[in-house]
C-alpha cells in the first residue's frame, strides 16, 4: 500500500519550499540526483560530500537549474572528527536553526570477497563510512531536526541489508546495521513528530553498481533520477505518519 502511495506520488511545484534538506553523498549517483530534484522542487538543500571541487560542481548545476541556492557542507566520513561534526552543528545553528530532512546517501562498497579473505582494514573503513559516520552525523543533527514541525530522516539500505549473501562482506553488514539504526531511532523518537525510514533503491546505474557488477549490461539499469520517488515521498509532508519502514524503489 505504501508502494502505491509513493509510486503515484507526484510532488507539486514548490512542494519542498521552505524545507531544509541535508543530503549526504550529494556529489554523485543517487544523492546527486536527489539534490538536484529536491532543489528544483524548492528545497533549501545542504550538499554534503568529501570533495570540494565535486561539491562546487553540483552547487553550480543546481543554481543553473533552479532558483534554489544550496549550501555546501564538506565532510569526509572516513576522517571527520568530533570537532568537525560539532562545527557543522554550529553552522547549522547559525544559518538554519532547524533541519526538516536528513537523507543519508553516501556510501562505499568495499571489497567483494569472502569473509575468509576479507581485508580487516577495508572492513573497518566500510563499517565506519556506511554506518558509524551516519550515526554520528544523525546524532549531531538531531537537535536541529527536532526543531522542525515534521522531521524526516531517511537512510539508504540495500537488498543485502535484509538478506546476507556471499561475497558482500562488510557492505552487507553495514546495511543490516543501517536498517537496525533506523528502526532503533524510529522507536526512540516515537513520542515525537519525527519519522525515520529506509529506502532500498534497487539496482541503479551509478559508479558503485559498476564496481559491484563490472561485467553487467548497464543499459538495463535504472538511472538515479528514475528511482527517486520513495525519497521524494518521504521528504514530503504527504508521508506524515509513515515511520519504521523500508521502502523499495523497484
Ligand atoms: P555512488 O558511488 O555513485 O555515490 C556515493 C556517494 O558517497 C558519492 O557522493 C561519494 O562521494 C560519497 N562518499 C563516498 N565516500 C565518502 C566519504 N568518505 N565521505 C563522504 N562521502 C563519501 O553510489 P550510489 O549513488 O550508487 O549509492 C548511494 C547509496 O545507495 C549508497 O548508500 C549505496 O550503498 C546505496 N545503494 C546503491 C545501489 C545501486 O545499485 N547503485 C543499490 C543499493 C543501495 P565522491 O563523489 O567524493 O566519491
PDB file of C-alpha atoms and ligand atoms in Angstrom:
ATOM      1  CA  UNK A   1       0.000   0.000   0.000  1.00  0.00           C
ATOM      2  CA  UNK A   2       2.844   2.396   0.790  1.00  0.00           C
ATOM      3  CA  UNK A   3       4.365   1.432  -2.565  1.00  0.00           C
ATOM      4  CA  UNK A   4       1.190   2.606  -4.256  1.00  0.00           C
ATOM      5  CA  UNK A   5       1.391   5.883  -2.366  1.00  0.00           C
ATOM      6  CA  UNK A   6       4.944   6.686  -3.358  1.00  0.00           C
ATOM      7  CA  UNK A   7       4.812   5.372  -6.928  1.00  0.00           C
ATOM      8  CA  UNK A   8       1.766   7.548  -7.563  1.00  0.00           C
ATOM      9  CA  UNK A   9       3.279  10.463  -5.661  1.00  0.00           C
ATOM     10  CA  UNK A  10       3.724  13.488  -7.883  1.00  0.00           C
ATOM     11  CA  UNK A  11       5.139  16.408  -5.955  1.00  0.00           C
ATOM     12  CA  UNK A  12       3.606  19.789  -6.751  1.00  0.00           C
ATOM     13  CA  UNK A  13       5.760  22.649  -7.978  1.00  0.00           C
ATOM     14  CA  UNK A  14       7.470  24.148  -4.916  1.00  0.00           C
ATOM     15  CA  UNK A  15       6.441  21.086  -2.832  1.00  0.00           C
ATOM     16  CA  UNK A  16       9.611  21.473  -0.748  1.00  0.00           C
ATOM     17  CA  UNK A  17       9.514  25.252  -0.454  1.00  0.00           C
ATOM     18  CA  UNK A  18      10.939  26.294   2.939  1.00  0.00           C
ATOM     19  CA  UNK A  19      12.175  22.775   3.662  1.00  0.00           C
ATOM     20  CA  UNK A  20      15.804  22.476   4.703  1.00  0.00           C
ATOM     21  CA  UNK A  21      17.087  19.184   3.298  1.00  0.00           C
ATOM     22  CA  UNK A  22      20.523  17.815   4.252  1.00  0.00           C
ATOM     23  CA  UNK A  23      21.817  15.227   1.761  1.00  0.00           C
ATOM     24  CA  UNK A  24      24.995  13.157   2.146  1.00  0.00           C
ATOM     25  CA  UNK A  25      26.698  11.680  -0.898  1.00  0.00           C
ATOM     26  CA  UNK A  26      25.428  14.691  -2.827  1.00  0.00           C
ATOM     27  CA  UNK A  27      28.357  14.667  -5.261  1.00  0.00           C
ATOM     28  CA  UNK A  28      27.448  11.542  -7.210  1.00  0.00           C
ATOM     29  CA  UNK A  29      24.885   8.889  -8.069  1.00  0.00           C
ATOM     30  CA  UNK A  30      21.612   8.811  -6.163  1.00  0.00           C
ATOM     31  CA  UNK A  31      22.488  11.626  -3.722  1.00  0.00           C
ATOM     32  CA  UNK A  32      23.455  13.976  -6.536  1.00  0.00           C
ATOM     33  CA  UNK A  33      20.293  13.282  -8.496  1.00  0.00           C
ATOM     34  CA  UNK A  34      18.170  13.691  -5.371  1.00  0.00           C
ATOM     35  CA  UNK A  35      19.833  17.019  -4.501  1.00  0.00           C
ATOM     36  CA  UNK A  36      19.013  18.397  -7.959  1.00  0.00           C
ATOM     37  CA  UNK A  37      15.385  17.220  -7.815  1.00  0.00           C
ATOM     38  CA  UNK A  38      14.850  18.482  -4.248  1.00  0.00           C
ATOM     39  CA  UNK A  39      16.234  21.895  -5.226  1.00  0.00           C
ATOM     40  CA  UNK A  40      14.020  22.024  -8.323  1.00  0.00           C
ATOM     41  CA  UNK A  41      11.058  21.432  -6.001  1.00  0.00           C
ATOM     42  CA  UNK A  42      12.046  24.479  -3.969  1.00  0.00           C
ATOM     43  CA  UNK A  43      14.017  22.812  -1.169  1.00  0.00           C
ATOM     44  CA  UNK A  44      16.929  24.531   0.527  1.00  0.00           C
ATOM     45  CA  UNK A  45      19.459  21.777   0.052  1.00  0.00           C
ATOM     46  CA  UNK A  46      22.583  21.319   2.109  1.00  0.00           C
ATOM     47  CA  UNK A  47      25.043  19.389  -0.015  1.00  0.00           C
ATOM     48  CA  UNK A  48      27.327  17.122   1.969  1.00  0.00           C
ATOM     49  CA  UNK A  49      30.346  15.417   0.412  1.00  0.00           C
ATOM     50  CA  UNK A  50      34.055  14.933   0.849  1.00  0.00           C
ATOM     51  CA  UNK A  51      35.412  16.625  -2.270  1.00  0.00           C
ATOM     52  CA  UNK A  52      35.377  20.422  -2.639  1.00  0.00           C
ATOM     53  CA  UNK A  53      35.512  20.531  -6.459  1.00  0.00           C
ATOM     54  CA  UNK A  54      32.739  17.966  -6.816  1.00  0.00           C
ATOM     55  CA  UNK A  55      30.610  19.863  -4.296  1.00  0.00           C
ATOM     56  CA  UNK A  56      31.158  23.097  -6.213  1.00  0.00           C
ATOM     57  CA  UNK A  57      30.206  21.375  -9.441  1.00  0.00           C
ATOM     58  CA  UNK A  58      26.830  20.188  -8.066  1.00  0.00           C
ATOM     59  CA  UNK A  59      26.330  23.631  -6.478  1.00  0.00           C
ATOM     60  CA  UNK A  60      26.783  25.252  -9.924  1.00  0.00           C
ATOM     61  CA  UNK A  61      24.462  22.742 -11.557  1.00  0.00           C
ATOM     62  CA  UNK A  62      21.724  23.423  -9.014  1.00  0.00           C
ATOM     63  CA  UNK A  63      21.991  27.212  -9.271  1.00  0.00           C
ATOM     64  CA  UNK A  64      21.793  26.906 -13.069  1.00  0.00           C
ATOM     65  CA  UNK A  65      18.717  24.629 -12.955  1.00  0.00           C
ATOM     66  CA  UNK A  66      16.666  26.129 -10.118  1.00  0.00           C
ATOM     67  CA  UNK A  67      16.058  29.259  -8.081  1.00  0.00           C
ATOM     68  CA  UNK A  68      17.401  27.485  -5.022  1.00  0.00           C
ATOM     69  CA  UNK A  69      20.763  28.485  -3.545  1.00  0.00           C
ATOM     70  CA  UNK A  70      22.336  25.420  -1.947  1.00  0.00           C
ATOM     71  CA  UNK A  71      24.726  25.296   0.976  1.00  0.00           C
ATOM     72  CA  UNK A  72      27.902  23.227   0.961  1.00  0.00           C
ATOM     73  CA  UNK A  73      28.859  21.082   3.975  1.00  0.00           C
ATOM     74  CA  UNK A  74      32.196  19.455   3.261  1.00  0.00           C
ATOM     75  CA  UNK A  75      32.779  16.410   5.433  1.00  0.00           C
ATOM     76  CA  UNK A  76      34.834  13.293   4.758  1.00  0.00           C
ATOM     77  CA  UNK A  77      33.160  10.439   6.616  1.00  0.00           C
ATOM     78  CA  UNK A  78      36.364   8.475   6.718  1.00  0.00           C
ATOM     79  CA  UNK A  79      38.369  11.100   8.582  1.00  0.00           C
ATOM     80  CA  UNK A  80      35.890  13.535  10.205  1.00  0.00           C
ATOM     81  CA  UNK A  81      36.494  14.032  13.926  1.00  0.00           C
ATOM     82  CA  UNK A  82      34.205  15.253  16.689  1.00  0.00           C
ATOM     83  CA  UNK A  83      35.371  18.844  16.192  1.00  0.00           C
ATOM     84  CA  UNK A  84      34.236  18.792  12.550  1.00  0.00           C
ATOM     85  CA  UNK A  85      30.818  17.402  13.469  1.00  0.00           C
ATOM     86  CA  UNK A  86      30.445  19.979  16.163  1.00  0.00           C
ATOM     87  CA  UNK A  87      31.452  22.852  13.877  1.00  0.00           C
ATOM     88  CA  UNK A  88      28.934  21.573  11.305  1.00  0.00           C
ATOM     89  CA  UNK A  89      26.251  21.664  14.026  1.00  0.00           C
ATOM     90  CA  UNK A  90      27.281  25.222  14.953  1.00  0.00           C
ATOM     91  CA  UNK A  91      26.968  26.360  11.358  1.00  0.00           C
ATOM     92  CA  UNK A  92      23.509  24.761  11.052  1.00  0.00           C
ATOM     93  CA  UNK A  93      22.526  26.540  14.261  1.00  0.00           C
ATOM     94  CA  UNK A  94      23.755  29.848  12.908  1.00  0.00           C
ATOM     95  CA  UNK A  95      22.335  29.603   9.392  1.00  0.00           C
ATOM     96  CA  UNK A  96      19.196  27.471   9.631  1.00  0.00           C
ATOM     97  CA  UNK A  97      18.150  26.778  13.241  1.00  0.00           C
ATOM     98  CA  UNK A  98      16.271  23.695  12.049  1.00  0.00           C
ATOM     99  CA  UNK A  99      16.527  20.873   9.510  1.00  0.00           C
ATOM    100  CA  UNK A 100      13.410  19.268   8.056  1.00  0.00           C
ATOM    101  CA  UNK A 101      15.003  16.303   6.386  1.00  0.00           C
ATOM    102  CA  UNK A 102      18.257  14.368   6.701  1.00  0.00           C
ATOM    103  CA  UNK A 103      18.970  11.932   3.877  1.00  0.00           C
ATOM    104  CA  UNK A 104      21.881   9.511   4.052  1.00  0.00           C
ATOM    105  CA  UNK A 105      23.080   8.577   0.568  1.00  0.00           C
ATOM    106  CA  UNK A 106      26.868   8.462   0.993  1.00  0.00           C
ATOM    107  CA  UNK A 107      28.364   5.004   0.931  1.00  0.00           C
ATOM    108  CA  UNK A 108      31.199   2.810  -0.246  1.00  0.00           C
ATOM    109  CA  UNK A 109      31.215  -0.750  -1.497  1.00  0.00           C
ATOM    110  CA  UNK A 110      34.470  -2.121  -0.097  1.00  0.00           C
ATOM    111  CA  UNK A 111      35.709  -5.499  -1.286  1.00  0.00           C
ATOM    112  CA  UNK A 112      33.569  -8.124  -2.982  1.00  0.00           C
ATOM    113  CA  UNK A 113      35.324 -11.055  -1.369  1.00  0.00           C
ATOM    114  CA  UNK A 114      34.672 -13.903   1.005  1.00  0.00           C
ATOM    115  CA  UNK A 115      34.732 -13.455   4.775  1.00  0.00           C
ATOM    116  CA  UNK A 116      37.715 -15.786   4.778  1.00  0.00           C
ATOM    117  CA  UNK A 117      39.673 -13.412   2.524  1.00  0.00           C
ATOM    118  CA  UNK A 118      38.207 -10.078   3.626  1.00  0.00           C
ATOM    119  CA  UNK A 119      40.785  -7.389   4.429  1.00  0.00           C
ATOM    120  CA  UNK A 120      40.160  -6.227   8.042  1.00  0.00           C
ATOM    121  CA  UNK A 121      41.258  -2.657   7.231  1.00  0.00           C
ATOM    122  CA  UNK A 122      38.718  -2.393   4.400  1.00  0.00           C
ATOM    123  CA  UNK A 123      36.100  -3.973   6.662  1.00  0.00           C
ATOM    124  CA  UNK A 124      36.654  -1.285   9.274  1.00  0.00           C
ATOM    125  CA  UNK A 125      36.562   1.528   6.698  1.00  0.00           C
ATOM    126  CA  UNK A 126      33.281   0.312   5.149  1.00  0.00           C
ATOM    127  CA  UNK A 127      31.589  -0.003   8.535  1.00  0.00           C
ATOM    128  CA  UNK A 128      32.884   3.404   9.513  1.00  0.00           C
ATOM    129  CA  UNK A 129      31.771   5.273   6.364  1.00  0.00           C
ATOM    130  CA  UNK A 130      28.466   3.413   5.872  1.00  0.00           C
ATOM    131  CA  UNK A 131      27.293   3.002   9.459  1.00  0.00           C
ATOM    132  CA  UNK A 132      29.269   4.796  12.165  1.00  0.00           C
ATOM    133  CA  UNK A 133      29.515   8.134  10.339  1.00  0.00           C
ATOM    134  CA  UNK A 134      25.764   8.265   9.562  1.00  0.00           C
ATOM    135  CA  UNK A 135      25.107   7.524  13.257  1.00  0.00           C
ATOM    136  CA  UNK A 136      27.449  10.323  14.410  1.00  0.00           C
ATOM    137  CA  UNK A 137      26.037  12.761  11.847  1.00  0.00           C
ATOM    138  CA  UNK A 138      22.454  11.934  12.837  1.00  0.00           C
ATOM    139  CA  UNK A 139      23.338  12.433  16.487  1.00  0.00           C
ATOM    140  CA  UNK A 140      24.941  15.816  15.707  1.00  0.00           C
ATOM    141  CA  UNK A 141      21.942  17.000  13.666  1.00  0.00           C
ATOM    142  CA  UNK A 142      19.114  15.605  15.837  1.00  0.00           C
ATOM    143  CA  UNK A 143      18.719  18.810  17.906  1.00  0.00           C
ATOM    144  CA  UNK A 144      18.011  20.716  14.656  1.00  0.00           C
ATOM    145  CA  UNK A 145      15.745  18.010  13.247  1.00  0.00           C
ATOM    146  CA  UNK A 146      13.733  18.194  16.469  1.00  0.00           C
ATOM    147  CA  UNK A 147      13.165  21.911  15.809  1.00  0.00           C
ATOM    148  CA  UNK A 148      11.254  21.030  12.610  1.00  0.00           C
ATOM    149  CA  UNK A 149       7.488  20.507  12.787  1.00  0.00           C
ATOM    150  CA  UNK A 150       7.664  17.371  10.649  1.00  0.00           C
ATOM    151  CA  UNK A 151      11.202  15.994  10.578  1.00  0.00           C
ATOM    152  CA  UNK A 152      12.070  13.117   8.299  1.00  0.00           C
ATOM    153  CA  UNK A 153      15.237  11.013   8.463  1.00  0.00           C
ATOM    154  CA  UNK A 154      15.966   8.707   5.545  1.00  0.00           C
ATOM    155  CA  UNK A 155      18.683   6.049   5.462  1.00  0.00           C
ATOM    156  CA  UNK A 156      19.686   4.242   2.290  1.00  0.00           C
ATOM    157  CA  UNK A 157      19.727   0.476   2.648  1.00  0.00           C
ATOM    158  CA  UNK A 158      20.153  -2.326   0.114  1.00  0.00           C
ATOM    159  CA  UNK A 159      18.826  -5.766  -0.782  1.00  0.00           C
ATOM    160  CA  UNK A 160      21.850  -7.183   1.054  1.00  0.00           C
ATOM    161  CA  UNK A 161      20.793  -5.219   4.152  1.00  0.00           C
ATOM    162  CA  UNK A 162      17.998  -7.730   4.714  1.00  0.00           C
ATOM    163  CA  UNK A 163      19.397 -10.957   3.296  1.00  0.00           C
ATOM    164  CA  UNK A 164      23.056 -11.898   3.755  1.00  0.00           C
ATOM    165  CA  UNK A 165      24.676 -13.014   0.505  1.00  0.00           C
ATOM    166  CA  UNK A 166      28.102 -14.490  -0.206  1.00  0.00           C
ATOM    167  CA  UNK A 167      30.901 -12.057  -1.081  1.00  0.00           C
ATOM    168  CA  UNK A 168      29.074  -8.900   0.061  1.00  0.00           C
ATOM    169  CA  UNK A 169      31.103  -8.776   3.299  1.00  0.00           C
ATOM    170  CA  UNK A 170      31.271  -5.508   5.218  1.00  0.00           C
ATOM    171  CA  UNK A 171      28.914  -3.696   2.836  1.00  0.00           C
ATOM    172  CA  UNK A 172      26.096  -6.115   3.632  1.00  0.00           C
ATOM    173  CA  UNK A 173      26.850  -5.998   7.359  1.00  0.00           C
ATOM    174  CA  UNK A 174      26.831  -2.171   7.244  1.00  0.00           C
ATOM    175  CA  UNK A 175      23.411  -2.188   5.563  1.00  0.00           C
ATOM    176  CA  UNK A 176      21.968  -4.645   8.132  1.00  0.00           C
ATOM    177  CA  UNK A 177      23.297  -2.164  10.707  1.00  0.00           C
ATOM    178  CA  UNK A 178      21.708   0.728   8.852  1.00  0.00           C
ATOM    179  CA  UNK A 179      18.309  -0.971   8.999  1.00  0.00           C
ATOM    180  CA  UNK A 180      18.781  -1.591  12.734  1.00  0.00           C
ATOM    181  CA  UNK A 181      19.881   2.004  13.348  1.00  0.00           C
ATOM    182  CA  UNK A 182      16.809   3.262  11.502  1.00  0.00           C
ATOM    183  CA  UNK A 183      14.423   1.004  13.465  1.00  0.00           C
ATOM    184  CA  UNK A 184      16.000   1.827  16.833  1.00  0.00           C
ATOM    185  CA  UNK A 185      15.879   5.559  16.143  1.00  0.00           C
ATOM    186  CA  UNK A 186      12.285   5.249  14.946  1.00  0.00           C
ATOM    187  CA  UNK A 187      11.241   3.713  18.268  1.00  0.00           C
ATOM    188  CA  UNK A 188      13.238   6.182  20.313  1.00  0.00           C
ATOM    189  CA  UNK A 189      11.625   9.118  18.507  1.00  0.00           C
ATOM    190  CA  UNK A 190       8.186   7.515  18.622  1.00  0.00           C
ATOM    191  CA  UNK A 191       6.877  10.187  21.013  1.00  0.00           C
ATOM    192  CA  UNK A 192       7.895  12.969  18.587  1.00  0.00           C
ATOM    193  CA  UNK A 193       6.697  14.019  15.133  1.00  0.00           C
ATOM    194  CA  UNK A 194       9.866  12.614  13.551  1.00  0.00           C
ATOM    195  CA  UNK A 195       9.646   9.822  11.030  1.00  0.00           C
ATOM    196  CA  UNK A 196      12.599   7.535  10.353  1.00  0.00           C
ATOM    197  CA  UNK A 197      12.686   5.240   7.344  1.00  0.00           C
ATOM    198  CA  UNK A 198      14.987   3.393   4.961  1.00  0.00           C
ATOM    199  CA  UNK A 199      14.926   3.337   1.182  1.00  0.00           C
ATOM    200  CA  UNK A 200      16.235   0.361  -0.764  1.00  0.00           C
ATOM    201  CA  UNK A 201      16.923   1.853  -4.190  1.00  0.00           C
ATOM    202  CA  UNK A 202      17.387  -1.497  -6.009  1.00  0.00           C
ATOM    203  CA  UNK A 203      19.858  -1.753  -8.901  1.00  0.00           C
ATOM    204  CA  UNK A 204      20.809   1.743 -10.055  1.00  0.00           C
ATOM    205  CA  UNK A 205      23.273   2.851 -12.724  1.00  0.00           C
ATOM    206  CA  UNK A 206      25.977   4.517 -10.601  1.00  0.00           C
ATOM    207  CA  UNK A 207      29.695   4.111 -10.077  1.00  0.00           C
ATOM    208  CA  UNK A 208      29.046   1.882  -7.062  1.00  0.00           C
ATOM    209  CA  UNK A 209      26.900  -0.501  -9.096  1.00  0.00           C
ATOM    210  CA  UNK A 210      29.551  -0.589 -11.822  1.00  0.00           C
ATOM    211  CA  UNK A 211      32.179  -1.505  -9.232  1.00  0.00           C
ATOM    212  CA  UNK A 212      29.926  -4.271  -7.824  1.00  0.00           C
ATOM    213  CA  UNK A 213      28.984  -5.716 -11.227  1.00  0.00           C
ATOM    214  CA  UNK A 214      31.686  -4.656 -13.730  1.00  0.00           C
ATOM    215  CA  UNK A 215      30.563  -7.086 -16.438  1.00  0.00           C
ATOM    216  CA  UNK A 216      26.805  -6.479 -16.453  1.00  0.00           C
ATOM    217  CA  UNK A 217      24.877  -4.792 -19.247  1.00  0.00           C
ATOM    218  CA  UNK A 218      24.411  -1.269 -17.874  1.00  0.00           C
ATOM    219  CA  UNK A 219      21.724  -0.323 -20.425  1.00  0.00           C
ATOM    220  CA  UNK A 220      19.167  -2.330 -18.445  1.00  0.00           C
ATOM    221  CA  UNK A 221      19.752  -0.446 -15.216  1.00  0.00           C
ATOM    222  CA  UNK A 222      17.579   2.394 -13.996  1.00  0.00           C
ATOM    223  CA  UNK A 223      19.212   5.791 -13.765  1.00  0.00           C
ATOM    224  CA  UNK A 224      19.325   7.582 -10.389  1.00  0.00           C
ATOM    225  CA  UNK A 225      16.656  10.076 -11.487  1.00  0.00           C
ATOM    226  CA  UNK A 226      14.274   7.164 -12.167  1.00  0.00           C
ATOM    227  CA  UNK A 227      14.270   5.784  -8.615  1.00  0.00           C
ATOM    228  CA  UNK A 228      13.742   8.945  -6.577  1.00  0.00           C
ATOM    229  CA  UNK A 229      10.034   8.618  -5.799  1.00  0.00           C
ATOM    230  CA  UNK A 230      10.374   6.894  -2.372  1.00  0.00           C
ATOM    231  CA  UNK A 231      12.864   9.568  -1.273  1.00  0.00           C
ATOM    232  CA  UNK A 232      10.679  12.435  -2.550  1.00  0.00           C
ATOM    233  CA  UNK A 233       7.632  10.915  -0.898  1.00  0.00           C
ATOM    234  CA  UNK A 234       9.430  10.560   2.444  1.00  0.00           C
ATOM    235  CA  UNK A 235      10.659  14.174   2.277  1.00  0.00           C
ATOM    236  CA  UNK A 236       7.160  15.441   1.598  1.00  0.00           C
ATOM    237  CA  UNK A 237       4.503  16.082   4.223  1.00  0.00           C
ATOM    238  CA  UNK A 238       2.314  13.510   2.436  1.00  0.00           C
ATOM    239  CA  UNK A 239       4.303  10.785   4.188  1.00  0.00           C
ATOM    240  CA  UNK A 240       3.436  12.076   7.652  1.00  0.00           C
ATOM    241  CA  UNK A 241       2.817   9.098   9.927  1.00  0.00           C
ATOM    242  CA  UNK A 242       4.976   6.756   7.825  1.00  0.00           C
ATOM    243  CA  UNK A 243       7.831   5.629  10.065  1.00  0.00           C
ATOM    244  CA  UNK A 244       9.868   2.490  10.745  1.00  0.00           C
ATOM    245  CA  UNK A 245       9.529   1.275   7.153  1.00  0.00           C
ATOM    246  CA  UNK A 246      11.900   0.293   4.365  1.00  0.00           C
ATOM    247  CA  UNK A 247      10.567   1.484   1.020  1.00  0.00           C
ATOM    248  CA  UNK A 248      11.736  -0.413  -2.052  1.00  0.00           C
ATOM    249  CA  UNK A 249      12.182   1.685  -5.171  1.00  0.00           C
ATOM    250  CA  UNK A 250      11.788  -1.270  -7.541  1.00  0.00           C
TER     251      UNK A 250
HETATM  252  P1  LIG B   1      27.952   6.411  -5.746  1.00  0.00           P
HETATM  253  O1  LIG B   1      29.238   5.679  -5.610  1.00  0.00           O
HETATM  254  O2  LIG B   1      27.522   6.899  -7.075  1.00  0.00           O
HETATM  255  O3  LIG B   1      27.914   7.663  -4.732  1.00  0.00           O
HETATM  256  C1  LIG B   1      28.382   7.518  -3.431  1.00  0.00           C
HETATM  257  C2  LIG B   1      28.457   8.868  -2.771  1.00  0.00           C
HETATM  258  O4  LIG B   1      29.038   8.691  -1.461  1.00  0.00           O
HETATM  259  C3  LIG B   1      29.354   9.864  -3.526  1.00  0.00           C
HETATM  260  O5  LIG B   1      28.811  11.150  -3.442  1.00  0.00           O
HETATM  261  C4  LIG B   1      30.662   9.772  -2.738  1.00  0.00           C
HETATM  262  O6  LIG B   1      31.494  10.911  -2.808  1.00  0.00           O
HETATM  263  C5  LIG B   1      30.102   9.616  -1.318  1.00  0.00           C
HETATM  264  N1  LIG B   1      31.143   9.142  -0.418  1.00  0.00           N
HETATM  265  C6  LIG B   1      31.934   8.057  -0.549  1.00  0.00           C
HETATM  266  N2  LIG B   1      32.842   8.010   0.429  1.00  0.00           N
HETATM  267  C7  LIG B   1      32.618   9.105   1.218  1.00  0.00           C
HETATM  268  C8  LIG B   1      33.255   9.632   2.374  1.00  0.00           C
HETATM  269  N3  LIG B   1      34.330   9.048   2.921  1.00  0.00           N
HETATM  270  N4  LIG B   1      32.783  10.775   2.914  1.00  0.00           N
HETATM  271  C9  LIG B   1      31.713  11.414   2.369  1.00  0.00           C
HETATM  272  N5  LIG B   1      31.084  10.969   1.247  1.00  0.00           N
HETATM  273  C10 LIG B   1      31.539   9.833   0.676  1.00  0.00           C
HETATM  274  O7  LIG B   1      26.896   5.414  -5.107  1.00  0.00           O
HETATM  275  P2  LIG B   1      25.306   5.313  -5.257  1.00  0.00           P
HETATM  276  O8  LIG B   1      24.718   6.611  -5.619  1.00  0.00           O
HETATM  277  O9  LIG B   1      25.023   4.105  -6.050  1.00  0.00           O
HETATM  278  O10 LIG B   1      24.945   4.961  -3.745  1.00  0.00           O
HETATM  279  C11 LIG B   1      24.136   5.797  -2.918  1.00  0.00           C
HETATM  280  C12 LIG B   1      23.587   4.946  -1.793  1.00  0.00           C
HETATM  281  O11 LIG B   1      22.724   3.946  -2.349  1.00  0.00           O
HETATM  282  C13 LIG B   1      24.674   4.177  -1.019  1.00  0.00           C
HETATM  283  O12 LIG B   1      24.357   4.181   0.343  1.00  0.00           O
HETATM  284  C14 LIG B   1      24.572   2.758  -1.574  1.00  0.00           C
HETATM  285  O13 LIG B   1      25.009   1.815  -0.648  1.00  0.00           O
HETATM  286  C15 LIG B   1      23.087   2.667  -1.847  1.00  0.00           C
HETATM  287  N6  LIG B   1      22.692   1.646  -2.826  1.00  0.00           N
HETATM  288  C16 LIG B   1      23.048   1.774  -4.149  1.00  0.00           C
HETATM  289  C17 LIG B   1      22.648   0.818  -5.061  1.00  0.00           C
HETATM  290  C18 LIG B   1      22.989   0.900  -6.523  1.00  0.00           C
HETATM  291  O14 LIG B   1      22.649  -0.023  -7.281  1.00  0.00           O
HETATM  292  N7  LIG B   1      23.631   1.952  -7.002  1.00  0.00           N
HETATM  293  C19 LIG B   1      21.850  -0.362  -4.646  1.00  0.00           C
HETATM  294  C20 LIG B   1      21.520  -0.375  -3.229  1.00  0.00           C
HETATM  295  C21 LIG B   1      21.944   0.615  -2.373  1.00  0.00           C
HETATM  296  P3  LIG B   1      32.536  11.150  -4.037  1.00  0.00           P
HETATM  297  O15 LIG B   1      31.731  11.807  -5.129  1.00  0.00           O
HETATM  298  O16 LIG B   1      33.562  12.034  -3.441  1.00  0.00           O
HETATM  299  O17 LIG B   1      33.050   9.789  -4.434  1.00  0.00           O
END
